[in-house]
CSV table of C-alpha atoms and ligand atoms in Angstrom, one decimal:
chain,number,residue,atom,x,y,z
A,224,UNK,CA,74.8,-12.5,25.3
A,225,UNK,CA,77.1,-9.8,24.0
A,226,UNK,CA,75.4,-6.5,25.0
A,227,UNK,CA,76.1,-3.0,23.6
A,228,UNK,CA,73.5,-1.0,25.5
A,229,UNK,CA,71.8,-1.1,28.9
A,230,UNK,CA,68.8,-3.4,28.7
A,231,UNK,CA,66.2,-3.1,31.5
A,232,UNK,CA,65.3,-6.1,33.6
A,233,UNK,CA,61.6,-5.9,32.7
A,234,UNK,CA,59.5,-4.5,29.8
A,235,UNK,CA,55.9,-3.6,29.0
A,236,UNK,CA,54.0,-6.2,26.9
A,237,UNK,CA,50.4,-6.6,25.9
A,238,UNK,CA,49.2,-10.0,27.2
A,239,UNK,CA,46.0,-11.9,26.6
A,240,UNK,CA,44.6,-11.8,30.2
A,241,UNK,CA,42.0,-14.4,29.4
A,242,UNK,CA,40.3,-15.7,26.1
A,243,UNK,CA,37.7,-13.2,24.9
A,244,UNK,CA,37.1,-9.9,23.1
A,245,UNK,CA,39.5,-7.1,22.4
A,246,UNK,CA,39.5,-5.6,25.9
A,247,UNK,CA,41.2,-8.8,27.3
A,248,UNK,CA,44.4,-7.4,25.8
A,249,UNK,CA,46.1,-5.7,28.7
A,250,UNK,CA,49.5,-4.2,29.4
A,251,UNK,CA,51.7,-6.3,31.7
A,252,UNK,CA,55.2,-5.9,33.1
A,253,UNK,CA,57.3,-9.0,31.9
A,254,UNK,CA,60.9,-10.2,32.5
A,255,UNK,CA,63.3,-9.2,29.7
A,256,UNK,CA,63.6,-12.1,27.2
A,257,UNK,CA,67.2,-13.5,27.0
A,258,UNK,CA,68.3,-14.6,23.6
A,259,UNK,CA,69.8,-18.1,23.5
A,260,UNK,CA,72.3,-19.4,20.9
A,261,UNK,CA,71.4,-18.5,17.5
A,262,UNK,CA,68.9,-15.8,18.8
A,263,UNK,CA,68.8,-12.0,18.9
A,264,UNK,CA,67.0,-9.6,21.1
A,265,UNK,CA,65.2,-6.9,19.2
A,266,UNK,CA,64.1,-3.6,20.7
A,267,UNK,CA,60.6,-3.3,19.1
A,268,UNK,CA,59.6,-0.1,17.6
A,269,UNK,CA,56.5,-1.4,15.7
A,270,UNK,CA,54.5,-4.6,15.7
A,271,UNK,CA,52.2,-5.9,12.9
A,272,UNK,CA,48.7,-7.0,13.8
A,273,UNK,CA,47.4,-10.2,12.0
A,274,UNK,CA,44.2,-12.1,12.0
A,275,UNK,CA,45.9,-15.0,13.7
A,276,UNK,CA,46.5,-12.7,16.7
A,277,UNK,CA,42.7,-12.2,16.9
A,278,UNK,CA,42.1,-15.9,16.8
A,279,UNK,CA,44.8,-16.5,19.5
A,280,UNK,CA,43.0,-13.8,21.7
A,281,UNK,CA,39.7,-15.6,21.2
A,282,UNK,CA,41.4,-18.8,22.5
A,283,UNK,CA,41.2,-20.5,19.0
A,284,UNK,CA,44.9,-20.5,18.1
A,285,UNK,CA,47.2,-21.5,20.9
A,286,UNK,CA,50.9,-20.6,20.5
A,287,UNK,CA,53.0,-23.6,19.4
A,288,UNK,CA,55.1,-25.3,22.1
A,289,UNK,CA,58.0,-23.2,23.3
A,290,UNK,CA,56.7,-20.0,21.8
A,291,UNK,CA,55.8,-16.9,23.9
A,292,UNK,CA,52.2,-16.6,25.1
A,293,UNK,CA,52.2,-13.0,24.1
A,294,UNK,CA,50.5,-12.2,20.7
A,295,UNK,CA,52.6,-10.7,17.8
A,296,UNK,CA,54.0,-12.4,14.8
A,297,UNK,CA,56.1,-9.7,13.2
A,298,UNK,CA,58.1,-6.6,14.3
A,299,UNK,CA,60.3,-3.8,13.1
A,300,UNK,CA,63.0,-2.5,15.4
A,301,UNK,CA,66.7,-2.6,16.3
A,302,UNK,CA,69.1,-5.4,17.4
A,303,UNK,CA,69.5,-4.9,21.2
A,304,UNK,CA,71.5,-8.0,22.2
A,305,UNK,CA,73.1,-11.0,20.6
A,306,UNK,CA,73.0,-14.6,21.8
A,307,UNK,CA,75.9,-16.8,21.0
A,308,UNK,CA,76.7,-17.9,17.4
A,309,UNK,CA,75.5,-14.8,15.7
A,310,UNK,CA,77.6,-13.6,12.9
A,311,UNK,CA,75.5,-11.5,10.6
A,312,UNK,CA,73.9,-9.0,13.0
A,313,UNK,CA,75.3,-6.2,15.1
A,314,UNK,CA,73.8,-4.2,17.9
A,315,UNK,CA,71.8,-1.2,16.5
A,316,UNK,CA,71.1,-2.9,13.1
A,317,UNK,CA,67.6,-1.9,11.9
A,318,UNK,CA,65.7,-5.1,11.2
A,319,UNK,CA,62.3,-6.7,10.8
A,320,UNK,CA,61.5,-10.2,11.8
A,321,UNK,CA,59.0,-13.0,11.8
A,322,UNK,CA,58.4,-13.9,15.4
A,323,UNK,CA,56.7,-17.1,16.8
A,324,UNK,CA,54.8,-14.9,19.2
A,325,UNK,CA,55.8,-12.0,21.6
A,326,UNK,CA,55.8,-9.2,19.1
A,327,UNK,CA,53.3,-7.0,21.2
A,328,UNK,CA,56.1,-5.9,23.5
A,329,UNK,CA,59.0,-3.6,23.9
A,330,UNK,CA,61.5,-6.4,23.3
A,331,UNK,CA,61.3,-9.8,21.7
A,332,UNK,CA,63.8,-12.6,21.1
A,333,UNK,CA,63.8,-14.3,17.8
A,334,UNK,CA,65.9,-16.8,15.8
A,335,UNK,CA,68.4,-14.9,13.7
A,336,UNK,CA,67.2,-16.9,10.6
A,337,UNK,CA,63.8,-15.1,10.9
A,338,UNK,CA,65.4,-11.6,10.8
A,339,UNK,CA,65.9,-9.4,7.8
A,340,UNK,CA,67.2,-6.0,7.2
A,341,UNK,CA,64.7,-3.2,7.0
A,342,UNK,CA,64.0,-2.5,3.3
A,343,UNK,CA,65.7,0.7,2.0
A,344,UNK,CA,63.6,3.9,3.0
A,345,UNK,CA,61.1,2.0,5.1
A,346,UNK,CA,59.8,3.2,8.4
A,347,UNK,CA,59.7,0.8,11.4
A,348,UNK,CA,55.9,0.7,11.0
A,349,UNK,CA,56.2,-0.2,7.3
A,350,UNK,CA,58.9,-2.9,8.1
A,351,UNK,CA,56.7,-4.4,10.8
A,352,UNK,CA,53.9,-4.9,8.3
A,353,UNK,CA,56.0,-7.1,6.0
A,354,UNK,CA,57.2,-10.4,7.5
A,355,UNK,CA,54.1,-12.4,8.3
A,356,UNK,CA,52.4,-11.6,5.0
A,357,UNK,CA,55.4,-11.9,2.7
A,358,UNK,CA,56.7,-15.2,4.3
A,359,UNK,CA,53.1,-16.6,4.0
A,360,UNK,CA,52.5,-15.5,0.4
A,361,UNK,CA,56.0,-16.4,-0.9
A,362,UNK,CA,55.6,-20.0,0.5
A,363,UNK,CA,52.0,-20.6,-0.4
A,364,UNK,CA,51.7,-18.9,-3.8
A,365,UNK,CA,55.1,-19.4,-5.2
A,366,UNK,CA,56.5,-22.5,-3.5
A,367,UNK,CA,53.5,-24.6,-2.7
A,368,UNK,CA,51.3,-23.1,-5.6
A,369,UNK,CA,54.2,-22.9,-8.0
A,370,UNK,CA,52.8,-19.8,-9.7
A,371,UNK,CA,54.7,-18.9,-12.8
A,372,UNK,CA,54.9,-15.9,-15.0
A,373,UNK,CA,51.8,-15.8,-17.4
A,374,UNK,CA,49.6,-17.9,-15.2
A,375,UNK,CA,46.5,-16.7,-13.5
A,376,UNK,CA,46.3,-16.3,-9.8
A,377,UNK,CA,42.9,-16.1,-8.0
A,378,UNK,CA,43.3,-14.6,-4.5
A,379,UNK,CA,40.4,-14.5,-2.2
A,380,UNK,CA,40.3,-11.6,0.5
A,381,UNK,CA,42.2,-9.3,-1.8
A,382,UNK,CA,42.0,-6.3,0.6
A,383,UNK,CA,43.4,-8.3,3.6
A,384,UNK,CA,47.1,-8.0,4.5
A,385,UNK,CA,47.7,-11.3,2.9
A,386,UNK,CA,45.6,-10.5,-0.1
A,387,UNK,CA,47.3,-7.1,-0.8
A,388,UNK,CA,50.7,-8.8,-0.6
A,389,UNK,CA,49.7,-11.6,-2.9
A,390,UNK,CA,48.2,-9.2,-5.5
A,391,UNK,CA,51.3,-7.1,-5.6
A,392,UNK,CA,53.8,-10.0,-5.7
A,393,UNK,CA,52.0,-12.0,-8.2
A,394,UNK,CA,51.5,-9.0,-10.4
A,395,UNK,CA,55.2,-8.0,-10.0
A,396,UNK,CA,56.3,-11.6,-11.1
A,397,UNK,CA,54.1,-11.4,-14.3
A,398,UNK,CA,51.0,-13.3,-13.3
A,399,UNK,CA,47.4,-12.3,-14.3
A,400,UNK,CA,45.7,-11.6,-11.0
A,401,UNK,CA,42.0,-11.9,-10.2
A,402,UNK,CA,40.8,-11.2,-6.7
A,403,UNK,CA,37.7,-11.2,-4.6
A,404,UNK,CA,36.7,-8.7,-2.0
A,405,UNK,CA,33.5,-7.7,-0.1
A,406,UNK,CA,32.8,-4.2,-1.3
A,407,UNK,CA,33.4,-1.7,-4.2
A,408,UNK,CA,36.0,0.3,-2.2
A,409,UNK,CA,37.9,-2.9,-1.5
A,410,UNK,CA,37.7,-4.0,-5.1
A,411,UNK,CA,38.9,-0.5,-6.2
A,412,UNK,CA,41.8,-0.8,-3.8
A,413,UNK,CA,42.8,-4.2,-5.2
A,414,UNK,CA,42.7,-2.9,-8.8
A,415,UNK,CA,45.1,0.1,-7.8
A,416,UNK,CA,47.5,-2.6,-6.3
A,417,UNK,CA,47.8,-4.3,-9.7
A,418,UNK,CA,44.9,-6.8,-9.8
A,419,UNK,CA,43.6,-7.3,-13.3
A,420,UNK,CA,40.1,-8.1,-12.2
A,421,UNK,CA,38.4,-7.6,-8.9
A,422,UNK,CA,35.2,-9.4,-8.1
A,423,UNK,CA,32.8,-8.1,-5.4
A,424,UNK,CA,31.7,-11.5,-4.1
A,425,UNK,CA,28.6,-10.0,-2.5
A,426,UNK,CA,27.3,-9.1,-5.9
A,427,UNK,CA,28.9,-11.5,-8.4
A,428,UNK,CA,29.5,-15.3,-8.5
A,429,UNK,CA,33.3,-15.6,-8.4
A,430,UNK,CA,33.3,-18.9,-10.3
A,431,UNK,CA,31.5,-17.4,-13.4
A,432,UNK,CA,33.6,-14.2,-13.2
A,433,UNK,CA,36.8,-16.2,-13.1
A,434,UNK,CA,35.7,-18.3,-16.1
A,435,UNK,CA,34.7,-15.1,-18.0
A,436,UNK,CA,38.0,-13.4,-17.2
A,437,UNK,CA,40.1,-16.4,-18.4
A,438,UNK,CA,38.2,-17.3,-21.5
A,439,UNK,CA,36.7,-20.3,-19.7
A,440,UNK,CA,40.1,-21.8,-18.7
A,441,UNK,CA,40.0,-21.0,-14.9
A,442,UNK,CA,42.7,-20.0,-12.4
A,443,UNK,CA,46.0,-21.8,-12.4
A,444,UNK,CA,46.6,-21.0,-8.6
A,445,UNK,CA,44.0,-20.2,-6.0
A,446,UNK,CA,45.0,-18.8,-2.6
A,447,UNK,CA,42.1,-19.3,-0.3
A,448,UNK,CA,41.6,-18.1,3.3
A,449,UNK,CA,37.8,-18.7,3.3
A,450,UNK,CA,37.2,-22.5,3.1
A,451,UNK,CA,33.6,-23.8,3.7
A,452,UNK,CA,31.6,-23.6,0.5
A,453,UNK,CA,34.5,-22.0,-1.3
A,454,UNK,CA,36.2,-25.4,-1.4
A,455,UNK,CA,33.8,-26.8,-4.0
A,456,UNK,CA,33.6,-23.5,-5.8
A,457,UNK,CA,37.4,-23.2,-6.0
A,458,UNK,CA,37.5,-26.7,-7.7
A,459,UNK,CA,35.0,-25.2,-10.3
A,460,UNK,CA,37.1,-22.0,-10.8
A,461,UNK,CA,40.3,-23.8,-11.2
A,462,UNK,CA,42.0,-24.5,-14.5
A,463,UNK,CA,43.2,-28.0,-15.5
A,464,UNK,CA,46.3,-28.8,-13.4
A,465,UNK,CA,45.3,-26.0,-11.1
A,466,UNK,CA,46.7,-25.7,-7.6
A,467,UNK,CA,44.5,-24.6,-4.7
A,468,UNK,CA,46.4,-23.4,-1.5
A,469,UNK,CA,44.4,-23.2,1.7
A,470,UNK,CA,45.8,-20.9,4.3
A,471,UNK,CA,42.7,-20.4,6.5
A,472,UNK,CA,39.0,-21.7,6.8
A,473,UNK,CA,37.3,-18.6,8.0
A,474,UNK,CA,33.9,-19.8,6.6
A,475,UNK,CA,34.3,-23.5,7.9
A,476,UNK,CA,36.9,-26.2,8.3
A,477,UNK,CA,34.5,-28.9,7.0
A,478,UNK,CA,33.3,-28.9,3.5
A,479,UNK,CA,31.6,-31.1,0.9
A,480,UNK,CA,33.0,-31.2,-2.6
A,481,UNK,CA,32.9,-33.1,-5.8
A,482,UNK,CA,36.2,-35.0,-6.0
A,483,UNK,CA,35.5,-36.2,-9.5
A,484,UNK,CA,36.3,-32.5,-10.4
A,485,UNK,CA,39.6,-32.8,-8.7
A,486,UNK,CA,40.4,-36.0,-10.6
A,487,UNK,CA,39.1,-34.8,-14.0
A,488,UNK,CA,41.0,-31.5,-13.7
A,489,UNK,CA,44.1,-33.1,-12.1
A,490,UNK,CA,44.0,-30.5,-9.3
A,491,UNK,CA,46.3,-30.2,-6.4
A,492,UNK,CA,44.7,-29.0,-3.1
A,493,UNK,CA,47.3,-28.3,-0.4
A,494,UNK,CA,47.7,-25.8,2.5
A,495,UNK,CA,50.0,-24.9,5.4
A,496,UNK,CA,50.4,-22.9,8.5
A,497,UNK,CA,53.5,-20.9,9.0
A,498,UNK,CA,53.9,-20.3,12.8
A,499,UNK,CA,54.7,-24.0,13.9
A,500,UNK,CA,57.4,-24.5,11.1
A,501,UNK,CA,61.0,-25.0,12.0
A,502,UNK,CA,63.5,-22.1,12.2
A,503,UNK,CA,65.4,-23.7,9.4
A,504,UNK,CA,62.4,-23.7,7.2
A,505,UNK,CA,61.7,-20.0,8.1
A,506,UNK,CA,65.5,-19.1,7.4
A,507,UNK,CA,65.1,-20.7,3.9
A,508,UNK,CA,62.1,-18.5,3.1
A,509,UNK,CA,63.9,-15.4,4.5
A,510,UNK,CA,66.8,-16.1,2.1
A,511,UNK,CA,64.5,-16.4,-0.8
A,512,UNK,CA,62.7,-13.3,0.1
A,513,UNK,CA,65.9,-11.3,0.5
A,514,UNK,CA,67.1,-12.4,-2.8
A,515,UNK,CA,64.0,-12.0,-4.9
A,516,UNK,CA,61.6,-9.7,-3.1
A,517,UNK,CA,63.8,-7.3,-1.0
A,518,UNK,CA,64.9,-5.5,-4.2
A,519,UNK,CA,61.3,-4.8,-5.1
A,520,UNK,CA,60.5,-3.6,-1.6
A,521,UNK,CA,63.6,-1.3,-1.8
A,522,UNK,CA,62.3,0.3,-5.0
A,523,UNK,CA,58.7,0.3,-3.7
A,524,UNK,CA,57.7,-1.8,-6.7
A,525,UNK,CA,55.8,-3.7,-3.9
A,526,UNK,CA,55.1,-2.3,-0.5
A,527,UNK,CA,52.7,-2.9,2.5
A,528,UNK,CA,49.4,-1.1,2.3
A,529,UNK,CA,49.2,0.8,5.6
A,530,UNK,CA,45.7,1.0,7.1
A,531,UNK,CA,46.0,2.4,10.6
A,532,UNK,CA,48.6,2.6,13.4
A,533,UNK,CA,47.7,2.3,17.1
A,534,UNK,CA,49.9,2.8,20.2
A,535,UNK,CA,51.0,-0.6,21.8
A,536,UNK,CA,48.8,0.1,24.9
A,537,UNK,CA,45.8,0.4,22.6
A,538,UNK,CA,46.3,-2.9,21.0
A,539,UNK,CA,42.6,-3.6,21.8
A,540,UNK,CA,41.6,-0.9,19.4
A,541,UNK,CA,43.7,-2.4,16.8
A,542,UNK,CA,41.9,-5.7,17.2
A,543,UNK,CA,38.5,-3.9,17.2
A,544,UNK,CA,39.5,-2.4,13.8
A,545,UNK,CA,40.4,-5.8,12.4
A,546,UNK,CA,37.2,-7.4,13.6
A,547,UNK,CA,35.1,-4.6,12.2
A,548,UNK,CA,36.5,-5.7,8.9
A,549,UNK,CA,36.7,-2.2,7.3
A,550,UNK,CA,40.4,-2.2,7.1
A,551,UNK,CA,42.3,-2.4,3.8
A,552,UNK,CA,46.0,-3.7,4.2
A,553,UNK,CA,47.9,-3.6,7.4
A,554,UNK,CA,47.1,-2.5,10.9
A,555,UNK,CA,50.2,-1.8,13.0
A,556,UNK,CA,51.1,-1.1,16.6
A,557,UNK,CA,53.5,1.8,17.4
A,558,UNK,CA,55.7,0.6,20.3
A,559,UNK,CA,57.7,3.8,20.6
B,104,NAP,N1,48.3,-20.3,6.9
B,104,NAP,C1,49.2,-19.4,7.3
B,104,NAP,O1,50.3,-19.6,7.5
B,104,NAP,C2,48.6,-18.0,7.5
B,104,NAP,C3,49.5,-17.0,7.9
B,104,NAP,C4,48.9,-15.7,8.0
B,104,NAP,C5,47.6,-15.5,7.8
B,104,NAP,N2,46.8,-16.6,7.6
B,104,NAP,C6,45.3,-16.4,7.4
B,104,NAP,O2,45.1,-15.5,6.3
B,104,NAP,C7,43.9,-14.8,6.5
B,104,NAP,C8,44.2,-13.3,6.2
B,104,NAP,O3,45.0,-12.8,7.2
B,104,NAP,P1,45.2,-11.2,7.5
B,104,NAP,O4,46.0,-11.1,8.7
B,104,NAP,O5,45.6,-10.6,6.2
B,104,NAP,O6,43.6,-10.8,7.9
B,104,NAP,P2,42.7,-9.8,7.5
B,104,NAP,O7,43.4,-8.5,6.9
B,104,NAP,O8,41.8,-9.5,8.7
B,104,NAP,O9,41.8,-10.3,6.3
B,104,NAP,C9,40.7,-11.3,6.5
B,104,NAP,C10,40.0,-11.2,5.1
B,104,NAP,O10,39.2,-12.4,5.0
B,104,NAP,C11,38.1,-12.1,4.2
B,104,NAP,N3,36.9,-12.9,4.6
B,104,NAP,C12,36.7,-13.3,5.8
B,104,NAP,N4,35.5,-14.1,5.8
B,104,NAP,C13,35.2,-14.2,4.6
B,104,NAP,C14,34.1,-14.8,3.8
B,104,NAP,N5,33.2,-15.6,4.5
B,104,NAP,N6,34.1,-14.7,2.5
B,104,NAP,C15,35.0,-14.1,1.8
B,104,NAP,N7,36.0,-13.4,2.5
B,104,NAP,C16,36.1,-13.5,3.8
B,104,NAP,C17,37.8,-10.5,4.4
B,104,NAP,O11,37.4,-10.1,3.2
B,104,NAP,P3,36.1,-9.1,3.0
B,104,NAP,O12,36.3,-8.0,4.1
B,104,NAP,O13,36.3,-8.6,1.6
B,104,NAP,O14,34.9,-10.0,3.3
B,104,NAP,C18,39.2,-10.0,4.8
B,104,NAP,O15,39.8,-9.4,3.7
B,104,NAP,C19,43.4,-15.0,7.8
B,104,NAP,O16,42.4,-15.9,7.8
B,104,NAP,C20,44.6,-15.6,8.5
B,104,NAP,O17,44.3,-16.5,9.6
B,104,NAP,C21,47.2,-17.7,7.4
């Protein structure tokens, strides 16, 4: 490890003391992580909060083998130490990173391929709000879903961290964007971000609204984090040759649907989870993002929507905020 600054032997981190509600998130003193070959150590200044952290805290989303048991899938900070075989990064570089866990801490080690420079003009908090959502949306909407300019994207949960990212990116790349959200305030926020049509799913049937907005054709790509009865309804809302990408199943992992619709419309229904993927896979997404999306972040054509920032030691409050479901965009922890 080639060090440039004095790194303490221990650090403060937020651990999941036992599965349960937000208050199980407790500060702990942990040993300093040591970066191995191909890894860097980041002094974390801000950490993004994501719904999967809440699921992990509840005991429903265990970390993949070899990953830190600490929550936290993304950070903004400075390179503090380098493992062997690192050529791109230098001590003190301002970076953001996708982490396989361990982001709720003063330091985190991460594979260099998951690290990106902080977009021009971004604060650490803004930078920490980027990786998890941008990696996920890029892969699922553009790579798996194959969304093209001029096509229609339907994104459920438009006011979520993922949704606000998908709306902005799809709109920036020339798609027609329809979204669903659970209140007028959330729908208004989605429209401001570039959505062409926002459907309050508590008041309107999204299948009928999508058909109406597309002249009966339906959506070419659907990004779904709901599952349950949305599976059958997504098949109905999809266009011929439509692609439905499942990234979560918040309303249920088991569903009943009419597969004749899938055959007749020649639909593709796929899905993925990001966290357990290989470092090579994540590095490939990072490279695509840096080439195609970082210029948009640098000019703020797209940018994370910042909801609230909490101190690291009050991570439990951040989780409460997320579970209340009133947030629009990203909740972030200030690590100092
Ligand atoms: N597969 C992957 O690689 C991957 C990666 C990251 C995140 N995710 C998933 O993506 C989702 C969003 O993550 P996030 O961090 O952006 O979370 P978030 O900001 O907390 O958003 C959750 C969203 O889900 C919507 N929702 C929940 N239950 C719903 C239901 N029954 N019907 C309609 N909408 C519902 C909520 O919308 P309303 O408030 O409008 O109801 C809310 O906007 C999470 O489920 C997360 O697990 C997947």
